[in-house]
Structure formats: structure tokens, C-alpha cells
CSV table of C-alpha atoms in Angstrom, one decimal:
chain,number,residue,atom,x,y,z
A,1,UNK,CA,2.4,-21.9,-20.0
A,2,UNK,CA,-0.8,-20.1,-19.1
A,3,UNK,CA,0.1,-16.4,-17.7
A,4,UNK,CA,-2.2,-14.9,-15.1
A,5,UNK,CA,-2.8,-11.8,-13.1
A,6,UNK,CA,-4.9,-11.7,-10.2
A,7,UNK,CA,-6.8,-8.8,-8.4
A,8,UNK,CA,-7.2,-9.9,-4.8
A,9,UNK,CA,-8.3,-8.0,-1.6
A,10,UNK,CA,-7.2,-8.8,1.8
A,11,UNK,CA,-7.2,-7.9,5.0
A,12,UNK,CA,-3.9,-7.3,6.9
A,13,UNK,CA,-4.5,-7.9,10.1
A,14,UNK,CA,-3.2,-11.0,10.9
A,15,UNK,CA,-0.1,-11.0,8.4
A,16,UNK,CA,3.4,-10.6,8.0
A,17,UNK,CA,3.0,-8.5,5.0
A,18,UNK,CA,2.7,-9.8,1.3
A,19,UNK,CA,6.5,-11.1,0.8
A,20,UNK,CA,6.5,-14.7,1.9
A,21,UNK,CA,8.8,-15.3,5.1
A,22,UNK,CA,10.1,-18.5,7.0
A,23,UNK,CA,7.6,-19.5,9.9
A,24,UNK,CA,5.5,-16.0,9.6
A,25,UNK,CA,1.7,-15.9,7.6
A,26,UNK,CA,2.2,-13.7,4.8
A,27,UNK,CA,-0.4,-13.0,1.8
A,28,UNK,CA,2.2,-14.3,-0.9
A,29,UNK,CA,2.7,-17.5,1.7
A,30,UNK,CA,-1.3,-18.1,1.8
A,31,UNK,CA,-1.5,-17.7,-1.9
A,32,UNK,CA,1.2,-19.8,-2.9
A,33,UNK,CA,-0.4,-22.7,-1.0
A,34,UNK,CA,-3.5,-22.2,-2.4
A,35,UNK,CA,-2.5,-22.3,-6.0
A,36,UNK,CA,-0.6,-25.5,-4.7
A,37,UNK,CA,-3.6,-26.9,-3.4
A,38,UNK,CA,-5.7,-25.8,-6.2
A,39,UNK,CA,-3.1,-26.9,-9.4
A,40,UNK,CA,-0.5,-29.0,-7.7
A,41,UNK,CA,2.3,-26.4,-9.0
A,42,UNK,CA,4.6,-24.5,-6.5
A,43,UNK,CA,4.9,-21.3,-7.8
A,44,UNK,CA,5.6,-17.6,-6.1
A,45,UNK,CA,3.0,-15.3,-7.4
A,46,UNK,CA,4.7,-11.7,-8.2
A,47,UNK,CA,3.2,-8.9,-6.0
A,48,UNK,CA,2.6,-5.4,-7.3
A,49,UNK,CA,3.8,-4.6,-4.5
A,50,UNK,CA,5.0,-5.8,-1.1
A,51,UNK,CA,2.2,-4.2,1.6
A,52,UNK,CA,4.1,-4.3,5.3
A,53,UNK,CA,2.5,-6.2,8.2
A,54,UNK,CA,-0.6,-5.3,9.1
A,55,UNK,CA,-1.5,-3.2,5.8
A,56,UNK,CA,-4.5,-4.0,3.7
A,57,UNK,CA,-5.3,-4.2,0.0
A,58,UNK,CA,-8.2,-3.0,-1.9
A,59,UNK,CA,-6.9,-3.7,-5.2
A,60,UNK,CA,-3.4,-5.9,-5.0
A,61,UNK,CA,-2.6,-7.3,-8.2
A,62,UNK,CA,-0.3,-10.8,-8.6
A,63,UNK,CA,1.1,-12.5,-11.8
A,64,UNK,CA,2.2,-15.8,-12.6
A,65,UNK,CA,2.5,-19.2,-15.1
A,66,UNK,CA,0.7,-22.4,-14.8
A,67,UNK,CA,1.1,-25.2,-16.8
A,68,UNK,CA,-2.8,-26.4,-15.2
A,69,UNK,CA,-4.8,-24.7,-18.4
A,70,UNK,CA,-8.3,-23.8,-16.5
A,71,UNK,CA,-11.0,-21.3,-17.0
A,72,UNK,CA,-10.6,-18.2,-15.2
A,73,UNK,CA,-14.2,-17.9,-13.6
A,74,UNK,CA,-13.0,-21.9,-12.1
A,75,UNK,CA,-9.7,-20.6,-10.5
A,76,UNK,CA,-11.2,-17.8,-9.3
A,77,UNK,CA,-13.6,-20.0,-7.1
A,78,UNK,CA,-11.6,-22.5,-6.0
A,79,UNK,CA,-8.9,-20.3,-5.0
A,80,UNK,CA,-11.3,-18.4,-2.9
A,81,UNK,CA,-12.7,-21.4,-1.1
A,82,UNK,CA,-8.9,-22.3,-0.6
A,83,UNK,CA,-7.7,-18.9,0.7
A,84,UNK,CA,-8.5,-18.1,4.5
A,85,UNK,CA,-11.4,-15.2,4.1
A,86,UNK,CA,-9.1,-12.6,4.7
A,87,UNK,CA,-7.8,-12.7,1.6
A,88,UNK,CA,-10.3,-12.9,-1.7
A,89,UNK,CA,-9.7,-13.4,-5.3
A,90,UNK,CA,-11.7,-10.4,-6.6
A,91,UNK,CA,-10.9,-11.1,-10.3
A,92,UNK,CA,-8.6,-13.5,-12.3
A,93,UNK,CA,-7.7,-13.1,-16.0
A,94,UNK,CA,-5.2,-14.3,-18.8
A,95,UNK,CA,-2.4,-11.8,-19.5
A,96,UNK,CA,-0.1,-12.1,-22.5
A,97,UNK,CA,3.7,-13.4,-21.2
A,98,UNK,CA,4.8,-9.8,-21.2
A,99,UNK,CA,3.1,-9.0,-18.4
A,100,UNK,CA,4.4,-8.6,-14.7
A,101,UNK,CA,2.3,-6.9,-11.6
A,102,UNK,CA,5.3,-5.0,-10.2
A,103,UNK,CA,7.5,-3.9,-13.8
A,104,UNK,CA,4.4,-3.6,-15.7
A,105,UNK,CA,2.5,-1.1,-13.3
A,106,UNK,CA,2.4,2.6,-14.3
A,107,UNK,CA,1.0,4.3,-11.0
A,108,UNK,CA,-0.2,3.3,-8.1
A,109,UNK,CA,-2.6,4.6,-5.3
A,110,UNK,CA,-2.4,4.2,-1.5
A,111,UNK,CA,-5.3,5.4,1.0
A,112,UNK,CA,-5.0,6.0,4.6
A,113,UNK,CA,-7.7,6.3,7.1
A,114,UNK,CA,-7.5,8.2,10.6
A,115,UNK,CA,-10.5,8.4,13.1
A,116,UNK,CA,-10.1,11.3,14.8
A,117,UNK,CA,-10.7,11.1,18.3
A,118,UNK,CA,-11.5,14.9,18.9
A,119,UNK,CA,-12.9,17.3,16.3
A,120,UNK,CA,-14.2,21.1,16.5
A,121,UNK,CA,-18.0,19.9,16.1
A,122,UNK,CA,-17.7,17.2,19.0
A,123,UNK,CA,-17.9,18.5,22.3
A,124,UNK,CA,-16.8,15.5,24.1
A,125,UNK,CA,-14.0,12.7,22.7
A,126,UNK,CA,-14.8,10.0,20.6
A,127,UNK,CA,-14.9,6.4,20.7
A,128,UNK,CA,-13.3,4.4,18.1
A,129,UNK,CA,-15.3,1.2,17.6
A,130,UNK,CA,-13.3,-2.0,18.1
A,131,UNK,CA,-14.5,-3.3,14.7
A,132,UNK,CA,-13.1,0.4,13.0
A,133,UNK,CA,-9.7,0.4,14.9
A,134,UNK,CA,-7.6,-2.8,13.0
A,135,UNK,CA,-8.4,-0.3,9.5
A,136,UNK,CA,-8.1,3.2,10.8
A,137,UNK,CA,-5.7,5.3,12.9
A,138,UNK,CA,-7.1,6.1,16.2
A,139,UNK,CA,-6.0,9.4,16.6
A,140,UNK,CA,-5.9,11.3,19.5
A,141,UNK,CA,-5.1,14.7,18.5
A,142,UNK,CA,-7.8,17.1,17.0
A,143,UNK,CA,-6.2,18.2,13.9
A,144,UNK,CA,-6.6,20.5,10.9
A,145,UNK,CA,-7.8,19.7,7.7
A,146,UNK,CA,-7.0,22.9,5.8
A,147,UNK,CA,-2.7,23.2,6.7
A,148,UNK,CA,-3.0,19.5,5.8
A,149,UNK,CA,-4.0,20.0,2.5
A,150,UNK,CA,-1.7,23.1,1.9
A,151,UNK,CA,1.3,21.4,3.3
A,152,UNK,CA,0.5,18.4,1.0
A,153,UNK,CA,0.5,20.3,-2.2
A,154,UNK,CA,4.2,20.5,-1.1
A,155,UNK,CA,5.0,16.7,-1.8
A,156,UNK,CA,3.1,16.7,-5.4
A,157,UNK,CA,5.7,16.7,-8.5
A,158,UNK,CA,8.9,14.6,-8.7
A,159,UNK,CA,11.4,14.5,-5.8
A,160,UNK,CA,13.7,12.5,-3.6
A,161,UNK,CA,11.6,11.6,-1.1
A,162,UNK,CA,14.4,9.7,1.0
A,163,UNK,CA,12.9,11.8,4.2
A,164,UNK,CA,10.6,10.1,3.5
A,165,UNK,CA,11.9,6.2,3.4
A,166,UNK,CA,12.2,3.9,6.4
A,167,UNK,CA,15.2,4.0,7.4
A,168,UNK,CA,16.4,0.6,7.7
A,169,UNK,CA,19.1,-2.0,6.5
A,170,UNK,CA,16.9,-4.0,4.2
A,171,UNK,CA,15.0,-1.4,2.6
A,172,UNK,CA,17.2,-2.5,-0.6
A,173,UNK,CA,14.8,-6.1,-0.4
A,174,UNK,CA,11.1,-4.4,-0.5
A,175,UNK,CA,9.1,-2.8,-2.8
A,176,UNK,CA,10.2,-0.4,-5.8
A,177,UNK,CA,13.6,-2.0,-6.2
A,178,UNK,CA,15.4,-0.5,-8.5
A,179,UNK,CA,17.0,-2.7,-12.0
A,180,UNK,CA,20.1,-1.8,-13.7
A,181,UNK,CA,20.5,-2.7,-17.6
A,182,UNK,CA,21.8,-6.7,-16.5
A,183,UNK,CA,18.2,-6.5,-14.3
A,184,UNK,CA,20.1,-6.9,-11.1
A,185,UNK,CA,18.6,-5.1,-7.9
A,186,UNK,CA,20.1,-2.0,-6.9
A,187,UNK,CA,18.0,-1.1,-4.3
A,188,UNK,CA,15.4,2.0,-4.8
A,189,UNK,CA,15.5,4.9,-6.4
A,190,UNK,CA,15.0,7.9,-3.6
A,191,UNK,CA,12.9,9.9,-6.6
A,192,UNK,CA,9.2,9.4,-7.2
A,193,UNK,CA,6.7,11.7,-8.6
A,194,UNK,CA,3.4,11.8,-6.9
A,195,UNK,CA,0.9,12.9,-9.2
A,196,UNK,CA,-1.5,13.9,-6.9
A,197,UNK,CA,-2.8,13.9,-3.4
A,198,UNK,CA,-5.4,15.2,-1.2
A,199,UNK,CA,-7.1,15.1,1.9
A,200,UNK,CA,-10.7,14.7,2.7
A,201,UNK,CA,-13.6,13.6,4.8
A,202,UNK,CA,-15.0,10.4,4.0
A,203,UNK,CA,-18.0,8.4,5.9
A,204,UNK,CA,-16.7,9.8,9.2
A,205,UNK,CA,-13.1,9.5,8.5
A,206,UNK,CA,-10.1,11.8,7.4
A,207,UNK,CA,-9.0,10.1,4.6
A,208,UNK,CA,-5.7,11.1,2.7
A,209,UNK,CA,-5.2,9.7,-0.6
A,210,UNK,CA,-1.8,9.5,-2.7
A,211,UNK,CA,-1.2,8.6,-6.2
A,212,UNK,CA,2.2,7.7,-7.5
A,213,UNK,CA,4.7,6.7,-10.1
A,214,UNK,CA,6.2,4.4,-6.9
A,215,UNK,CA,6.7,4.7,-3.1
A,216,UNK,CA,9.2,4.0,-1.2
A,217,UNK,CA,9.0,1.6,2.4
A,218,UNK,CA,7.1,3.2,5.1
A,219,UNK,CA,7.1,6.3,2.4
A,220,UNK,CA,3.3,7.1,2.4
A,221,UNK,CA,3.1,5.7,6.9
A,222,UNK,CA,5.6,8.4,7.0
A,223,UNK,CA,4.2,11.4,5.0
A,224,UNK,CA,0.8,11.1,6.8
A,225,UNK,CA,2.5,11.4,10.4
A,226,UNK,CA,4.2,14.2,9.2
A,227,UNK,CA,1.0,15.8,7.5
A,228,UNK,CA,-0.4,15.1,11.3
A,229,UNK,CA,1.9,17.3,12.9
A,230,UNK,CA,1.0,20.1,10.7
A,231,UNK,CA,-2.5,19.3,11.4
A,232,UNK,CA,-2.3,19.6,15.4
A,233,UNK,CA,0.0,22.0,14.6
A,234,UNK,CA,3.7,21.1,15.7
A,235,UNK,CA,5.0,21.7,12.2
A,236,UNK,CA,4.6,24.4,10.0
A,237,UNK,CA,3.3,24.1,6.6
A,238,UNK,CA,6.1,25.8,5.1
A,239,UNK,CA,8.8,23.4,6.5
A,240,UNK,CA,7.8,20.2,4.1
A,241,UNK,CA,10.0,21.9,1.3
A,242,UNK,CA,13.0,22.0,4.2
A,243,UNK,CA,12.1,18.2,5.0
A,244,UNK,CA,12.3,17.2,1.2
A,245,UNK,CA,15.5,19.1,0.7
A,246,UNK,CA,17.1,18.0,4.5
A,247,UNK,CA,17.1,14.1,2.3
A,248,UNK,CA,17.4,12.8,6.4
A,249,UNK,CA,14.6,10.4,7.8
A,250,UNK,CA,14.8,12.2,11.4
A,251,UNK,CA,13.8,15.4,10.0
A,252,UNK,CA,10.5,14.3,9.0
A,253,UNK,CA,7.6,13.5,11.3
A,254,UNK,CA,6.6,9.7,12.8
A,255,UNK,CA,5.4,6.8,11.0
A,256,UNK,CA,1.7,6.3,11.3
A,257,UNK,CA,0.4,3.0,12.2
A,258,UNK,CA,-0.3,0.3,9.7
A,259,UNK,CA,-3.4,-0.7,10.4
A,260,UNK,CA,-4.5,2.8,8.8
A,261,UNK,CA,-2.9,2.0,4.7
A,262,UNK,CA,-4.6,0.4,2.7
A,263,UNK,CA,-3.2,-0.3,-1.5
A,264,UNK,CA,-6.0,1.3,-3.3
A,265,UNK,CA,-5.6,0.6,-6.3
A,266,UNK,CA,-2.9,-0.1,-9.3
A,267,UNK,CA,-2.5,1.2,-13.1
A,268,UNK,CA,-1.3,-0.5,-15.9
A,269,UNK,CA,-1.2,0.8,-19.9
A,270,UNK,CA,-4.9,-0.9,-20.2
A,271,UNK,CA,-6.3,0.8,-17.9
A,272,UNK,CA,-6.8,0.8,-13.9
A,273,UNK,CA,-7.3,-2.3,-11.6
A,274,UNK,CA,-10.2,-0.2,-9.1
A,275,UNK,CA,-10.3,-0.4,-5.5
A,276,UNK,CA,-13.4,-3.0,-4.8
């Protein structure tokens, strides 16, 4: 068997998600059939992680084993001219057996983008441009940078973020699951460190980025509404430590829209898969 890992970008817009689903285009779905098309295997490439509906990817990485043996550069092309242009192989390589994109990832990096509607320096509000809006939040409040960025230093260092975690039946089924020693699912573990995090103005955007040991569903959708009520200013900076320690979802603020998240990048013991 041949072992692979894939770096692949893709737009979110028109999926279900990564995890394949019955009757619903997912990223997982569209790559499946391509490898099928391309090798004549059926196989279910292993996600670094499974990215909602409508989120993007910079930087996913996917593993797998084929029997097919093929250059690298070759599947790399005719998987692209397989996929739908959404989605694009950005690099393909061969990986020893040991390797998996979800158990084998050391951190991970998510960015999320919010145009903001109204700032101090415009007068009058702004438009968000209909080719901006599926990869941005189109915020309608002015908010604060600075309160942002304090209340943020808040969620760095290791914590149980479950204030933080969608709250929802089937959480137990999406990413970060955790393995006991027999390596059945147990569902995942509330605690995460994030390592850092910041916020800052990028090419006309507010731009938070968050990097992490793991995250949580809806974990990093839901910090950044919160983060936005501080910055309009219907929370208090101070009250993220009360939020943390409260371990309730309603206590926190609302989930931002997915168009805005986008997988940055991921990190493994050789080094970092970068954004492209």
C-alpha cells in the first residue's frame, strides 16, 4: 500500500462540510469520488479535521492508502482536473504508514474574517461587496479592536472551553474526538490550550487568528461572537474569565457565521502545512 497525505484548499460555499453525508455535497464526498475516478479504489480520505458547512480551508490536510502506485506530481493533476474547482489539490506527497491527518496533527490554526460595516474613520456605512460576503462576516456593528484584543488574552493557556462548544447532541461525532486506550470514541475532551491568538487589521478586514492544540465544534464561530460583543461593547472584557469558569454554552456570546472561518493551517512534528 502506498500512504498519502494531501494538502487541499477549498472553498465552502456550496458544501455540507468535510464529513461525507447521505444525499448532501461534502468535501470528503467530492474527494472520495475523485480518487475513485482517478484510481478505481473506494476509499474515505481522513480529514484533519471536519470544517462545518459553509467553512473554508486554506490548508486542510487528508491521508489515505492506495494500492494504484503513481507519482505524486501525476495524482496531484488529475485529481485537480477531477475535483470541481472549489476544491484544489495544493500539494500531494508520500507519508510513511504512521501517519494520520487528524492523530498525527500537533496544532492547528483557524482565521476568521469580519468586514465591518461601520468604523470610526468612515463617515458613512459600508458596502460589503457580493464577491467579499460568502468569506467574511458582514458586520453591522462598529466595534473595538483594542477590548478585543484584551478580552482575548483571556482565552490563551489551557482551559475547558465547553462555553465554548456547540451545544448539540452529536457533538460526540465531529472533530477532536476523543480515544480511550481500546481507541474507541469518547466524545471530546472540553480542555484545549490555545497557544496564541490575536486580533488584527488585514487588507481591509478585522481578522482574528487562533492557534491551538484542538477546537471544539462551533468553538472558534463562538469565541469570535463573543469577542464581538466586547467589541460593540455589550460585554465586558473582564467577564470571559466568568464565561470560561460558568462551563454553560448560554453564558457565552452568539455563534458567528460560517462563511467568515476559514482552517488556516495545520502542524505536524516535520514541520507546518502553510496556509496557500
Amino acid at each position: 500500500m502506498n500512504h498519502w497525505k494531501l494538502t487541499l484548499s477549498y472553498d465552502g460555499t456550496l458544501f455540507h462540510g468535510w464529513q461525507v453525508q447521505p444525499e448532501l455535497p461534502t468535501v470528503q464526498g467530492a474527494l472520495a469520488l475523485a480518487l475513485k475516478y482517478v484510481t478505481g479504489e473506494s476509499i474515505l480520505p481522513q480529514g484533519s479535521g471536519r470544517t462545518d458547512s459553509g467553512v473554508h480551508a486554506l490548508a486542510q490536510v487528508t491521508s489515505f492508502a492506495l494500492e494504484t502506485s503513481i507519482p505524486p506530481a501525476n495524482l496531484q493533476r488529475a485529481l485537480n482536473r477531477a475535483l470541481p474547482p472549489s476544491i484544489r489539490i495544493l500539494a500531494a506527497e508520500l507519508v510513511d504508514e504512521s501517519f494520520h491527518a487528524r492523530h498525527s496533527a500537533r496544532r492547528k490554526t483557524y482565521e476568521y474574517r469580519i468586514f465591518e460595516r461601520r468604523t470610526a474613520a468612515s463617515p458613512s456605512e459600508r458596502i460589503c461587496s457580493p464577491f467579499l460576503a460568502p468569506y467574511a462576516w458582514d458586520c453591522r456593528w462598529q466595534l473595538a479592536i483594542e477590548p478585543m484584543q484584551e478580552a482575548s488574552k483571556y482565552l490563551c493557556g489551557t482551559h475547558d472551553f465547553t462555553s465554548f462548544a456547540a451545544s448539540d447532541p452529536e457533538r460526540g461525532l465531529r472533530e477532536e474526538e476523543s480515544d480511550d486506550t481500546n481507541g474507541k470514541a469518547q466524545g471530546p475532551n472540553p480542555v484545549k490550550t490555545l497557544l496564541q491568538a490575536g486580533w488584527a487589521h488585514e487588507h481591509g478586514l478585522l481578522v482574528y487568528r487562533v492557534t491551538g492544540s484542538g477546537f471544539l465544534h462551533h468553538m472558534v464561530r463562538n469565541i469570535v461572537g463573543t469577542l464581538a460583543d466586547v467589541g460593540r461593547g455589550s460585554l465586558a472584557v473582564d467577564e470571559i474569565p466568568r464565561i470560561l469558569a460558568a462551563r454553560d454554552r448560554t453564558d457565552a456570546g452568539p455563534t458567528a457565521p460560517a462563511c467568515g472561518l476559514f482552517l488556516h493551517s495545520v502542524e505536524y512534528d516535520s514541520g507546518i502545512t502553510q496556509s496557500y
